[in-house]
Amino acid sequence: KALDDLGMADNTLVVVVGDHAESLGQHNEPTHAFLAYQATLHVPMIMHCGTRLGDGKHIARRVTQVDIVPTILSLLGYEPPADTDGLDLTKTIPSPRTIYAETLHGTLVFGWAALLVVFEGNQKYIHGPKPGLYDLTKDPNELNNLYAGTPDSVAFYLEKLRALFGDDLGVSSVEAPTQTLTADELNRLGALGYLAAPAKLPSPEARPDPE
C-alpha cells in the first residue's frame, strides 16, 4: 500500500517467499529442518510489481526457490544466466519437470542421515534410511508409502539423484567446504543464530534415521 501511495508500485518488484514451513506435529516433527515432508517444504512464493504483472497469475504447477533468480532477472529485462538450475516463471514451464529438495540439517549438526528429495509431477521420492515414495495427488499428507511396491519408480528416482550427487549418495550429498571463514565471520554468523558446531560425521551407513 505504501508503494501504491507513493506511486512507486509499477517500478518496484517485491518478492515474498518462505524459507521453510512448520510441521506443527505432522509426522511427529514439532518444528522444521529435520524431515522432508510437504509440511515443511511447501512454502508461499508471491511476486508483486503493480500493474506490470497484469491482473495476477497463479502458477498451479510445482515451482522451486531456484526459479526466483531467473524470474527476477527476466522481469527486470535481463537474460538469466545459462548455468542456473532455475526457470523463468514468466515462460512456459516444461512438463514433466524434475525438482530437487533436501535437508542436511540433521546431518551437519547431529550426524544423522541426509534426506534427499525428488519430485516428478505429483510423485515424490524421499531418499534416506527409510525411503518413501508418495503420490501427492491422492495422498497429500504423505501417509501411504508406495516404496515397497514400485521398484521401477524407485530406480528411476535414484538415477535422478545419482545424476545430481554422484553414485555414492551417502558420501557425496554432503560436500566439503569451499572456503574458510575468519574467526570474526564465524562470530558474526553465530550471533545471528546461523552457525552450529559441525558434527563429526559417522560413516554414511551408520548415520541414524532423522525420523
XYZ file of N, CA, C and O in Angstrom:
844
model
N 0.838 -1.202 0.000
C 0.000 0.000 0.000
C 0.873 1.252 0.000
O 0.549 2.250 -0.668
N 1.975 1.213 0.755
C 2.867 2.373 0.786
C 3.443 2.645 -0.604
O 3.546 3.797 -1.034
N 3.807 1.588 -1.330
C 4.335 1.758 -2.683
C 3.265 2.332 -3.604
O 3.554 3.165 -4.460
N 2.013 1.857 -3.432
C 0.914 2.411 -4.232
C 0.746 3.904 -3.939
O 0.614 4.720 -4.854
N 0.734 4.243 -2.655
C 0.520 5.637 -2.256
C 1.624 6.554 -2.780
O 1.387 7.720 -3.093
N 2.841 6.021 -2.880
C 3.978 6.814 -3.360
C 4.104 6.806 -4.886
O 4.995 7.442 -5.440
N 3.233 6.042 -5.540
C 3.311 5.942 -6.997
C 4.499 5.148 -7.487
O 4.957 5.332 -8.616
N 5.010 4.258 -6.657
C 6.226 3.511 -6.991
C 5.967 2.035 -7.281
O 6.894 1.281 -7.550
N 4.709 1.603 -7.199
C 4.421 0.176 -7.283
C 4.843 -0.433 -8.623
O 5.347 -1.552 -8.679
N 4.635 0.320 -9.724
C 4.966 -0.225 -11.039
C 6.464 -0.292 -11.290
O 6.906 -0.931 -12.242
N 7.262 0.370 -10.466
C 8.717 0.349 -10.636
C 9.417 -0.389 -9.504
O 10.626 -0.246 -9.332
N 8.652 -1.150 -8.732
C 9.237 -1.874 -7.603
C 8.769 -3.320 -7.643
O 7.571 -3.593 -7.606
N 9.715 -4.219 -7.737
C 9.400 -5.652 -7.710
C 9.591 -6.160 -6.285
O 10.666 -6.039 -5.709
N 8.535 -6.704 -5.724
C 8.578 -7.257 -4.370
C 8.415 -8.768 -4.477
O 7.475 -9.256 -5.121
N 9.323 -9.513 -3.859
C 9.256 -10.974 -3.848
C 9.160 -11.431 -2.402
O 10.017 -11.105 -1.580
N 8.114 -12.159 -2.099
C 7.925 -12.711 -0.763
C 7.964 -14.230 -0.886
O 7.185 -14.820 -1.638
N 8.877 -14.864 -0.155
C 8.994 -16.320 -0.236
C 9.366 -16.861 1.138
O 10.131 -16.245 1.876
N 8.797 -17.995 1.490
C 9.138 -18.633 2.752
C 10.394 -19.470 2.617
O 10.604 -20.121 1.588
N 11.252 -19.438 3.629
C 12.432 -20.307 3.597
C 12.089 -21.716 4.073
O 12.784 -22.682 3.752
N 11.024 -21.846 4.838
C 10.542 -23.163 5.263
C 9.168 -22.975 5.874
O 8.766 -21.867 6.234
N 8.435 -24.065 5.980
C 7.168 -24.053 6.711
C 7.384 -24.756 8.049
O 8.529 -24.991 8.456
N 6.314 -25.093 8.732
C 6.418 -25.751 10.041
C 5.542 -27.005 10.051
O 4.387 -26.970 9.618
N 6.084 -28.108 10.554
C 5.312 -29.356 10.606
C 4.182 -29.296 11.620
O 3.128 -29.903 11.421
N 4.418 -28.612 12.741
C 3.390 -28.496 13.782
C 2.878 -29.867 14.221
O 1.695 -30.056 14.471
N 3.795 -30.826 14.299
C 3.442 -32.143 14.805
C 3.166 -33.190 13.749
O 3.097 -34.384 14.073
N 2.994 -32.806 12.487
C 2.795 -33.809 11.448
C 4.044 -34.683 11.337
O 5.159 -34.192 11.378
N 3.831 -35.975 11.190
C 4.936 -36.943 11.134
C 5.827 -36.843 12.371
O 7.025 -37.134 12.321
N 5.234 -36.412 13.465
C 5.936 -36.300 14.755
C 7.101 -35.311 14.723
O 8.035 -35.417 15.524
N 7.048 -34.361 13.810
C 8.067 -33.302 13.760
C 7.441 -32.010 14.281
O 6.549 -31.452 13.638
N 7.877 -31.507 15.435
C 7.227 -30.322 16.001
C 7.554 -29.032 15.273
O 6.762 -28.096 15.284
N 8.738 -28.944 14.643
C 9.156 -27.683 14.034
C 9.471 -27.884 12.554
O 8.573 -28.101 11.751
N 10.748 -27.804 12.172
C 11.142 -27.962 10.774
C 12.626 -28.351 10.722
O 13.288 -28.418 11.754
N 13.105 -28.629 9.517
C 14.532 -28.834 9.205
C 15.000 -30.269 9.335
O 16.014 -30.641 8.766
N 14.294 -31.106 10.094
C 14.779 -32.473 10.307
C 14.244 -33.450 9.263
O 14.949 -34.349 8.835
N 12.985 -33.294 8.872
C 12.355 -34.197 7.913
C 12.086 -33.451 6.609
O 12.335 -32.254 6.504
N 11.578 -34.170 5.608
C 11.440 -33.581 4.273
C 10.042 -33.804 3.702
O 9.879 -34.031 2.510
N 9.043 -33.732 4.571
C 7.664 -33.859 4.102
C 7.144 -32.499 3.640
O 7.746 -31.456 3.896
N 5.981 -32.517 2.971
C 5.412 -31.286 2.432
C 5.073 -30.267 3.511
O 5.005 -29.073 3.240
N 4.859 -30.735 4.721
C 4.524 -29.816 5.811
C 5.588 -28.742 5.997
O 5.286 -27.635 6.451
N 6.843 -29.052 5.647
C 7.905 -28.049 5.771
C 8.432 -27.557 4.422
O 9.047 -26.489 4.351
N 8.191 -28.321 3.350
C 8.730 -27.928 2.045
C 7.800 -26.999 1.264
O 8.253 -26.256 0.389
N 6.498 -27.061 1.533
C 5.535 -26.278 0.752
C 5.429 -24.875 1.348
O 4.890 -24.698 2.438
N 5.959 -23.891 0.635
C 6.032 -22.529 1.174
C 5.400 -21.534 0.191
O 5.269 -21.818 -0.990
N 5.016 -20.350 0.677
C 4.464 -19.331 -0.226
C 5.537 -18.688 -1.083
O 6.689 -18.575 -0.676
N 5.155 -18.316 -2.303
C 6.012 -17.519 -3.176
C 5.119 -16.525 -3.916
O 4.262 -16.933 -4.700
N 5.292 -15.250 -3.637
C 4.435 -14.208 -4.204
C 5.309 -13.104 -4.780
O 6.262 -12.666 -4.141
N 4.997 -12.684 -5.997
C 5.704 -11.571 -6.621
C 4.699 -10.470 -6.951
O 3.602 -10.762 -7.427
N 5.093 -9.220 -6.718
C 4.196 -8.090 -6.937
C 4.965 -6.956 -7.584
O 6.063 -6.606 -7.147
N 4.388 -6.390 -8.653
C 5.021 -5.248 -9.321
C 3.937 -4.363 -9.924
O 3.918 -4.114 -11.132
N 3.034 -3.904 -9.070
C 1.969 -3.020 -9.532
C 1.164 -3.636 -10.653
O 0.780 -4.807 -10.593
N 0.944 -2.864 -11.716
C 0.172 -3.373 -12.864
C 1.052 -4.060 -13.891
O 0.546 -4.611 -14.868
N 2.358 -4.070 -13.687
C 3.265 -4.610 -14.704
C 3.186 -6.123 -14.812
O 3.602 -6.695 -15.813
N 2.676 -6.782 -13.784
C 2.476 -8.232 -13.857
C 1.032 -8.567 -14.218
O 0.560 -9.672 -13.996
N 0.328 -7.600 -14.788
C -1.051 -7.845 -15.204
C -1.981 -7.907 -14.004
O -1.730 -7.301 -12.958
N -3.057 -8.647 -14.157
C -4.043 -8.764 -13.087
C -3.697 -9.882 -12.117
O -4.507 -10.251 -11.267
N -2.520 -10.435 -12.244
C -2.125 -11.531 -11.362
C -2.237 -12.861 -12.073
O -3.109 -13.082 -12.910
N -1.340 -13.750 -11.757
C -1.329 -15.074 -12.368
C -0.967 -16.091 -11.300
O 0.016 -15.907 -10.569
N -1.760 -17.131 -11.205
C -1.461 -18.204 -10.266
C -0.837 -19.362 -11.033
O -1.438 -19.890 -11.969
N 0.382 -19.727 -10.656
C 1.049 -20.870 -11.284
C 0.705 -22.102 -10.465
O 1.187 -22.266 -9.336
N -0.144 -22.942 -11.006
C -0.620 -24.115 -10.263
C 0.408 -25.236 -10.241
O 0.315 -26.146 -9.425
N 1.393 -25.177 -11.141
C 2.410 -26.222 -11.195
C 3.431 -26.034 -10.081
O 3.606 -24.931 -9.553
N 4.134 -27.114 -9.737
C 5.166 -27.027 -8.714
C 6.345 -26.199 -9.223
O 6.830 -26.389 -10.338
N 6.804 -25.260 -8.401
C 7.992 -24.467 -8.709
C 8.953 -24.604 -7.541
O 8.667 -25.282 -6.554
N 10.101 -23.946 -7.642
C 11.127 -24.103 -6.626
C 11.861 -22.786 -6.419
O 11.828 -21.900 -7.284
N 12.510 -22.651 -5.278
C 13.170 -21.383 -4.957
C 14.303 -21.042 -5.919
O 14.650 -19.869 -6.058
N 14.882 -22.027 -6.592
C 15.932 -21.692 -7.562
C 15.361 -20.987 -8.785
O 16.105 -20.475 -9.613
N 14.016 -20.939 -8.903
C 13.392 -20.197 -10.000
C 13.367 -18.693 -9.741
O 13.086 -17.915 -10.662
N 13.644 -18.273 -8.519
C 13.484 -16.860 -8.177
C 14.456 -15.975 -8.961
O 14.059 -14.963 -9.547
N 15.730 -16.353 -8.975
C 16.735 -15.507 -9.643
C 16.443 -15.348 -11.135
O 16.383 -14.216 -11.641
N 16.255 -16.425 -11.909
C 15.991 -16.206 -13.336
C 14.685 -15.456 -13.601
O 14.598 -14.691 -14.570
N 13.689 -15.632 -12.730
C 12.427 -14.913 -12.924
C 12.600 -13.429 -12.661
O 12.113 -12.576 -13.417
N 13.313 -13.078 -11.581
C 13.573 -11.663 -11.284
C 14.355 -11.009 -12.419
O 14.020 -9.911 -12.878
N 15.402 -11.682 -12.882
C 16.209 -11.107 -13.960
C 15.364 -10.886 -15.212
O 15.481 -9.860 -15.883
N 14.497 -11.837 -15.524
C 13.625 -11.698 -16.698
C 12.680 -10.512 -16.539
O 12.503 -9.711 -17.467
N 12.083 -10.367 -15.354
C 11.168 -9.253 -15.113
C 11.884 -7.905 -15.177
O 11.280 -6.888 -15.519
N 13.177 -7.890 -14.873
C 13.960 -6.654 -14.929
C 14.580 -6.411 -16.300
O 15.282 -5.422 -16.513
N 14.342 -7.355 -17.230
C 14.821 -7.157 -18.588
C 16.188 -7.725 -18.874
O 16.802 -7.381 -19.887
N 16.682 -8.617 -18.013
C 17.996 -9.224 -18.216
C 17.853 -10.704 -18.571
O 16.887 -11.354 -18.175
N 18.835 -11.220 -19.275
C 18.851 -12.642 -19.601
C 19.319 -13.434 -18.384
O 20.355 -13.110 -17.800
N 18.592 -14.469 -17.989
C 19.060 -15.310 -16.879
C 20.362 -16.013 -17.259
O 20.610 -16.285 -18.439
N 21.237 -16.292 -16.289
C 22.481 -16.999 -16.599
C 22.202 -18.384 -17.162
O 21.235 -19.051 -16.765
N 23.056 -18.809 -18.072
C 22.820 -20.083 -18.753
C 22.991 -21.274 -17.827
O 22.422 -22.344 -18.068
N 23.775 -21.135 -16.754
C 24.091 -22.281 -15.912
C 23.179 -22.405 -14.687
O 23.447 -23.200 -13.799
N 22.107 -21.631 -14.628
C 21.219 -21.736 -13.474
C 20.348 -22.987 -13.560
O 19.987 -23.430 -14.652
N 20.010 -23.549 -12.409
C 19.091 -24.682 -12.367
C 17.637 -24.229 -12.414
O 16.745 -25.029 -12.637
N 17.393 -22.945 -12.170
C 16.025 -22.448 -12.106
C 15.475 -22.092 -13.473
O 16.189 -22.015 -14.475
N 14.164 -21.858 -13.500
C 13.465 -21.493 -14.726
C 12.841 -20.107 -14.583
O 12.497 -19.672 -13.478
N 12.670 -19.454 -15.705
C 11.972 -18.180 -15.761
C 10.474 -18.473 -15.721
O 9.905 -19.010 -16.673
N 9.821 -18.119 -14.622
C 8.415 -18.469 -14.431
C 7.475 -17.611 -15.260
O 6.260 -17.857 -15.264
N 8.005 -16.612 -15.983
C 7.157 -15.855 -16.896
C 6.942 -16.612 -18.200
O 6.126 -16.206 -19.034
N 7.687 -17.705 -18.382
C 7.584 -18.508 -19.597
C 6.943 -19.859 -19.273
O 6.719 -20.193 -18.121
N 6.656 -20.630 -20.295
C 6.006 -21.932 -20.114
C 6.921 -22.869 -19.338
O 8.108 -22.983 -19.643
N 6.367 -23.539 -18.351
C 7.130 -24.493 -17.549
C 7.056 -25.856 -18.220
O 5.955 -26.346 -18.510
N 8.181 -26.489 -18.516
C 8.136 -27.793 -19.199
C 7.494 -28.865 -18.329
O 7.528 -28.801 -17.104
N 6.915 -29.834 -18.976
C 6.292 -30.958 -18.273
C 6.716 -32.249 -18.946
O 6.659 -32.360 -20.169
N 7.163 -33.264 -18.186
C 7.368 -33.219 -16.737
C 8.647 -32.461 -16.383
O 9.537 -32.309 -17.215
N 8.714 -32.009 -15.143
C 9.878 -31.291 -14.667
C 10.360 -31.921 -13.367
O 9.569 -32.146 -12.458
N 11.650 -32.197 -13.287
C 12.223 -32.761 -12.072
C 12.648 -31.630 -11.142
O 13.330 -30.697 -11.565
N 12.240 -31.718 -9.872
C 12.602 -30.724 -8.875
C 13.248 -31.440 -7.690
O 12.771 -32.499 -7.269
N 14.311 -30.868 -7.163
C 15.053 -31.456 -6.047
C 14.829 -30.654 -4.766
O 14.605 -29.458 -4.787
N 14.919 -31.353 -3.659
C 14.920 -30.710 -2.342
C 15.791 -31.577 -1.435
O 16.147 -32.713 -1.785
N 16.108 -31.054 -0.268
C 16.951 -31.820 0.651
C 16.856 -31.222 2.034
O 16.447 -30.059 2.192
N 17.215 -31.985 3.033
C 17.532 -31.425 4.338
C 18.804 -32.092 4.845
O 18.896 -33.316 4.944
N 19.795 -31.247 5.106
C 21.084 -31.710 5.626
C 21.299 -31.225 7.056
O 22.373 -31.430 7.617
N 20.283 -30.590 7.629
C 20.443 -30.016 8.967
C 20.812 -31.089 9.986
O 21.759 -30.926 10.769
N 20.072 -32.179 9.980
C 20.368 -33.250 10.931
C 21.734 -33.856 10.718
O 22.401 -34.281 11.664
N 22.173 -33.876 9.470
C 23.492 -34.427 9.152
C 24.601 -33.539 9.697
O 25.516 -33.996 10.386
N 24.521 -32.257 9.390
C 25.602 -31.341 9.724
C 25.669 -31.014 11.207
O 26.737 -30.710 11.732
N 24.531 -31.067 11.897
C 24.506 -30.696 13.308
C 24.594 -31.913 14.225
O 25.282 -31.887 15.244
N 23.905 -33.005 13.845
C 23.808 -34.151 14.747
C 24.445 -35.432 14.199
O 24.505 -36.436 14.908
N 24.867 -35.423 12.937
C 25.441 -36.629 12.362
C 24.406 -37.643 11.921
O 24.707 -38.825 11.758
N 23.177 -37.193 11.699
C 22.127 -38.088 11.205
C 22.227 -38.224 9.685
O 22.986 -37.518 9.032
N 21.448 -39.113 9.128
C 21.442 -39.307 7.681
C 20.813 -38.108 6.979
O 19.879 -37.484 7.492
N 21.321 -37.795 5.789
C 20.714 -36.759 4.953
C 19.439 -37.302 4.330
O 19.297 -38.517 4.115
N 18.501 -36.415 4.024
C 17.284 -36.766 3.299
C 17.285 -35.997 1.985
O 17.331 -34.769 1.976
N 17.257 -36.727 0.882
C 17.284 -36.139 -0.455
C 15.942 -36.403 -1.120
O 15.396 -37.502 -1.024
N 15.417 -35.412 -1.812
C 14.056 -35.477 -2.337
C 14.047 -35.196 -3.837
O 14.757 -34.305 -4.311
N 13.231 -35.961 -4.564
C 12.999 -35.710 -5.988
C 11.489 -35.662 -6.231
O 10.767 -36.565 -5.806
N 11.052 -34.613 -6.905
C 9.674 -34.514 -7.379
C 9.656 -34.716 -8.893
O 10.507 -34.182 -9.596
N 8.677 -35.444 -9.370
C 8.412 -35.528 -10.810
C 6.896 -35.492 -10.950
O 6.206 -36.452 -10.594
N 6.374 -34.368 -11.430
C 4.922 -34.208 -11.410
C 4.432 -34.207 -9.967
O 4.962 -33.496 -9.119
N 3.447 -35.037 -9.677
C 2.915 -35.124 -8.323
C 3.425 -36.343 -7.574
O 2.864 -36.721 -6.542
N 4.468 -36.976 -8.107
C 5.121 -38.047 -7.353
C 6.340 -37.483 -6.649
O 7.038 -36.616 -7.167
N 6.612 -38.019 -5.454
C 7.712 -37.522 -4.641
C 8.445 -38.701 -4.019
O 7.835 -39.571 -3.393
N 9.753 -38.689 -4.177
C 10.597 -39.731 -3.592
C 11.515 -39.107 -2.553
O 12.175 -38.099 -2.819
N 11.551 -39.683 -1.359
C 12.452 -39.247 -0.293
C 13.490 -40.339 -0.093
O 13.148 -41.476 0.252
N 14.757 -39.998 -0.287
C 15.843 -40.972 -0.130
C 16.482 -40.807 1.236
O 16.903 -39.712 1.617
N 16.553 -41.880 1.992
C 17.156 -41.874 3.314
C 17.111 -43.285 3.877
O 16.820 -44.241 3.162
N 17.392 -43.444 5.175
C 17.364 -44.787 5.780
C 16.010 -45.467 5.655
O 15.931 -46.694 5.545
N 14.927 -44.685 5.680
C 13.584 -45.224 5.470
C 13.003 -44.533 4.237
O 12.291 -43.539 4.357
N 13.287 -45.041 3.034
C 12.876 -44.335 1.815
C 11.348 -44.260 1.713
O 10.621 -45.108 2.236
N 10.886 -43.239 1.007
C 9.454 -43.083 0.811
C 9.125 -42.632 -0.590
O 9.848 -41.833 -1.187
N 8.046 -43.175 -1.138
C 7.526 -42.745 -2.438
C 6.048 -42.429 -2.248
O 5.288 -43.273 -1.759
N 5.640 -41.217 -2.630
C 4.288 -40.761 -2.346
C 3.642 -40.155 -3.593
O 4.303 -39.475 -4.378
N 2.361 -40.415 -3.749
C 1.551 -39.785 -4.782
C 0.819 -38.628 -4.125
O -0.168 -38.825 -3.411
N 1.302 -37.401 -4.352
C 0.775 -36.247 -3.642
C -0.628 -35.862 -4.093
O -1.333 -35.143 -3.381
N -1.055 -36.346 -5.265
C -2.428 -36.082 -5.707
C -3.419 -36.830 -4.829
O -4.418 -36.276 -4.362
N -3.148 -38.109 -4.591
C -4.056 -38.949 -3.805
C -3.735 -38.920 -2.314
O -4.591 -39.234 -1.489
N -2.510 -38.560 -1.992
C -2.035 -38.682 -0.609
C -1.241 -37.433 -0.218
O -0.035 -37.492 -0.012
N -1.901 -36.267 -0.116
C -1.168 -35.022 0.133
C -0.477 -34.977 1.490
O 0.478 -34.214 1.662
N -0.926 -35.780 2.447
C -0.302 -35.790 3.775
C 0.809 -36.832 3.898
O 1.369 -37.007 4.982
N 1.099 -37.530 2.804
C 2.212 -38.497 2.744
C 2.097 -39.558 3.847
O 3.001 -39.765 4.642
N 0.960 -40.239 3.839
C 0.709 -41.289 4.825
C 0.809 -42.680 4.220
O 0.958 -43.659 4.949
N 0.741 -42.783 2.876
C 0.752 -44.080 2.208
C 2.043 -44.232 1.417
O 2.164 -43.752 0.289
N 3.013 -44.905 2.001
C 4.330 -45.080 1.381
C 4.264 -46.185 0.332
O 4.028 -47.356 0.651
N 4.499 -45.821 -0.935
C 4.407 -46.753 -2.055
C 5.746 -47.404 -2.385
O 5.847 -48.144 -3.362
N 6.755 -47.151 -1.572
C 8.122 -47.565 -1.904
C 8.234 -49.065 -2.178
O 8.832 -49.477 -3.187
N 7.676 -49.891 -1.308
C 7.888 -51.343 -1.403
C 7.294 -51.936 -2.674
O 7.813 -52.931 -3.210
N 6.228 -51.347 -3.208
C 5.547 -51.955 -4.345
C 5.864 -51.335 -5.686
O 5.227 -51.686 -6.682
N 6.846 -50.430 -5.751
C 7.121 -49.730 -7.013
C 8.621 -49.683 -7.299
O 9.221 -48.605 -7.359
N 9.261 -50.844 -7.494
C 10.722 -50.841 -7.695
C 11.168 -50.060 -8.931
O 12.237 -49.438 -8.927
N 10.378 -50.073 -10.004
C 10.783 -49.353 -11.214
C 10.800 -47.844 -10.976
O 11.712 -47.141 -11.422
N 9.793 -47.342 -10.274
C 9.756 -45.905 -9.969
C 10.909 -45.519 -9.060
O 11.546 -44.474 -9.248
N 11.198 -46.356 -8.070
C 12.298 -46.072 -7.153
C 13.616 -46.015 -7.918
O 14.436 -45.106 -7.709
N 13.847 -46.958 -8.823
C 15.075 -46.963 -9.621
C 15.178 -45.693 -10.465
O 16.269 -45.118 -10.617
N 14.057 -45.241 -11.003
C 14.034 -44.014 -11.801
C 14.485 -42.815 -10.979
O 15.324 -42.009 -11.402
N 13.972 -42.696 -9.758
C 14.321 -41.550 -8.918
C 15.748 -41.649 -8.386
O 16.428 -40.632 -8.224
N 16.213 -42.845 -8.125
C 17.601 -42.998 -7.695
C 18.560 -42.532 -8.788
O 19.592 -41.915 -8.499
N 18.228 -42.813 -10.028
C 19.074 -42.354 -11.133
C 19.083 -40.831 -11.212
O 20.113 -40.211 -11.491
N 17.940 -40.212 -10.935
C 17.882 -38.748 -10.922
C 18.821 -38.187 -9.848
O 19.547 -37.201 -10.072
N 18.803 -38.808 -8.658
C 19.658 -38.331 -7.572
C 21.129 -38.577 -7.872
O 21.980 -37.737 -7.574
N 21.452 -39.724 -8.454
C 22.856 -40.009 -8.778
C 23.381 -39.051 -9.841
O 24.569 -38.707 -9.843
N 22.512 -38.616 -10.736
C 22.935 -37.647 -11.745
C 23.301 -36.316 -11.091
O 24.150 -35.579 -11.598
N 22.696 -36.025 -9.945
C 22.977 -34.773 -9.253
C 24.122 -34.895 -8.272
O 25.002 -34.032 -8.207
N 24.139 -35.986 -7.488
C 25.082 -36.104 -6.370
C 26.229 -37.078 -6.617
O 27.195 -37.085 -5.858
N 26.125 -37.936 -7.616
C 27.134 -38.968 -7.816
C 26.629 -40.320 -7.356
O 25.552 -40.449 -6.763
N 27.418 -41.344 -7.616
C 26.966 -42.711 -7.358
C 26.794 -43.019 -5.879
O 25.899 -43.769 -5.494
N 27.658 -42.482 -5.038
C 27.576 -42.760 -3.599
C 26.804 -41.632 -2.927
O 27.364 -40.616 -2.520
N 25.496 -41.815 -2.795
C 24.646 -40.741 -2.294
C 24.961 -40.395 -0.838
O 24.831 -39.252 -0.425
N 25.367 -41.378 -0.060
C 25.658 -41.131 1.343
C 26.851 -40.224 1.549
O 26.897 -39.428 2.487
N 27.821 -40.317 0.669
C 29.050 -39.528 0.804
C 28.920 -38.183 0.099
O 29.193 -37.127 0.673
N 28.471 -38.211 -1.148
C 28.549 -37.005 -1.969
C 27.420 -36.028 -1.713
O 27.440 -34.909 -2.208
N 26.408 -36.419 -0.913
C 25.332 -35.474 -0.627
C 25.801 -34.359 0.297
O 25.194 -33.294 0.348
N 26.864 -34.570 1.051
C 27.409 -33.540 1.936
C 28.767 -33.113 1.389
O 29.754 -33.810 1.542
N 28.800 -31.974 0.731
C 30.018 -31.518 0.071
C 31.008 -30.962 1.087
O 30.637 -30.467 2.153
N 32.274 -31.037 0.736
C 33.306 -30.418 1.568
C 33.191 -28.898 1.471
O 32.715 -28.367 0.474
N 33.604 -28.162 2.508
C 33.551 -26.686 2.449
C 34.357 -26.150 1.274
O 35.385 -26.707 0.907
N 33.863 -25.062 0.685
C 34.554 -24.450 -0.452
C 35.369 -23.235 -0.051
O 36.109 -22.702 -0.865
N 35.223 -22.759 1.197
C 36.019 -21.630 1.650
C 36.155 -21.684 3.163
O 35.383 -22.348 3.848
N 37.185 -20.987 3.655
C 37.444 -20.936 5.093
C 37.043 -19.570 5.624
O 37.443 -18.535 5.064
N 36.255 -19.545 6.698
C 35.802 -18.290 7.286
C 36.769 -17.844 8.376
O 37.369 -18.665 9.064
N 36.870 -16.532 8.530
C 37.708 -15.990 9.601
C 36.976 -16.122 10.928
O 35.761 -16.360 10.980
N 37.703 -15.938 12.029
C 37.095 -16.004 13.361
C 36.003 -14.955 13.501
O 34.944 -15.205 14.102
N 36.236 -13.758 12.946
C 35.231 -12.696 13.029
C 33.969 -13.070 12.260
O 32.847 -12.843 12.735
N 34.138 -13.655 11.084
C 32.977 -14.081 10.297
C 32.198 -15.175 11.022
O 30.954 -15.177 11.025
N 32.903 -16.101 11.642
C 32.236 -17.157 12.402
C 31.459 -16.587 13.576
O 30.333 -17.003 13.872
N 32.055 -15.609 14.270
C 31.368 -14.980 15.398
C 30.121 -14.239 14.949
O 29.082 -14.273 15.624
N 30.202 -13.571 13.831
C 29.042 -12.824 13.328
C 27.924 -13.772 12.922
O 26.747 -13.509 13.197
N 28.267 -14.871 12.283
C 27.252 -15.863 11.928
C 26.637 -16.479 13.173
O 25.426 -16.700 13.252
N 27.485 -16.756 14.158
C 26.980 -17.329 15.402
C 26.025 -16.393 16.113
O 25.018 -16.817 16.687
N 26.310 -15.088 16.070
C 25.445 -14.103 16.715
C 24.075 -14.053 16.063
O 23.077 -13.730 16.704
N 24.013 -14.375 14.771
C 22.735 -14.389 14.052
C 21.976 -15.702 14.248
O 20.833 -15.825 13.817
N 22.624 -16.675 14.872
C 21.965 -17.962 15.065
C 22.068 -18.888 13.880
O 21.349 -19.885 13.791
N 22.951 -18.581 12.930
C 23.090 -19.399 11.729
C 24.383 -20.208 11.715
O 24.923 -20.512 10.670
N 24.870 -20.551 12.870
C 26.094 -21.342 12.927
C 25.940 -22.398 14.003
O 25.588 -22.099 15.140
N 26.168 -23.640 13.626
C 26.115 -24.734 14.589
C 27.455 -25.440 14.578
O 28.173 -25.424 13.583
N 27.788 -26.043 15.700
C 29.037 -26.801 15.753
C 28.931 -27.972 14.788
O 27.973 -28.739 14.830
N 29.874 -28.125 13.873
C 29.773 -29.214 12.899
C 29.873 -30.572 13.575
O 30.677 -30.786 14.474
N 28.997 -31.471 13.153
C 29.028 -32.814 13.710
C 30.228 -33.578 13.165
O 30.663 -33.359 12.044
N 30.780 -34.458 13.988
C 31.773 -35.397 13.493
C 30.996 -36.532 12.851
O 30.411 -37.377 13.534
N 30.955 -36.509 11.529
C 30.046 -37.400 10.826
C 30.497 -38.848 10.923
O 31.642 -39.171 10.585
N 29.593 -39.736 11.357
C 29.887 -41.159 11.252
C 29.826 -41.582 9.785
O 29.414 -40.799 8.922
N 30.227 -42.792 9.496
C 30.141 -43.286 8.127
C 28.683 -43.254 7.681
O 27.766 -43.368 8.518
N 28.421 -43.083 6.376
C 27.031 -42.943 5.901
C 26.110 -44.066 6.380
O 24.962 -43.807 6.766
N 26.600 -45.292 6.371
C 25.733 -46.412 6.763
C 25.410 -46.421 8.261
O 24.464 -47.070 8.702
N 26.183 -45.667 9.056
C 25.959 -45.643 10.494
C 25.172 -44.406 10.944
O 24.867 -44.278 12.130
N 24.812 -43.536 10.020
C 24.084 -42.325 10.407
C 22.633 -42.667 10.716
O 21.935 -43.307 9.929
N 22.102 -42.232 11.866
C 20.741 -42.586 12.266
C 19.682 -41.951 11.369
O 19.913 -40.910 10.739
N 18.533 -42.582 11.328
C 17.389 -42.054 10.602
C 16.838 -40.838 11.349
O 16.459 -40.946 12.501
N 16.754 -39.662 10.723
C 16.228 -38.483 11.405
C 14.813 -38.681 11.934
O 14.422 -38.102 12.941
N 14.049 -39.505 11.247
C 12.661 -39.703 11.678
C 12.565 -40.609 12.902
O 11.671 -40.464 13.709
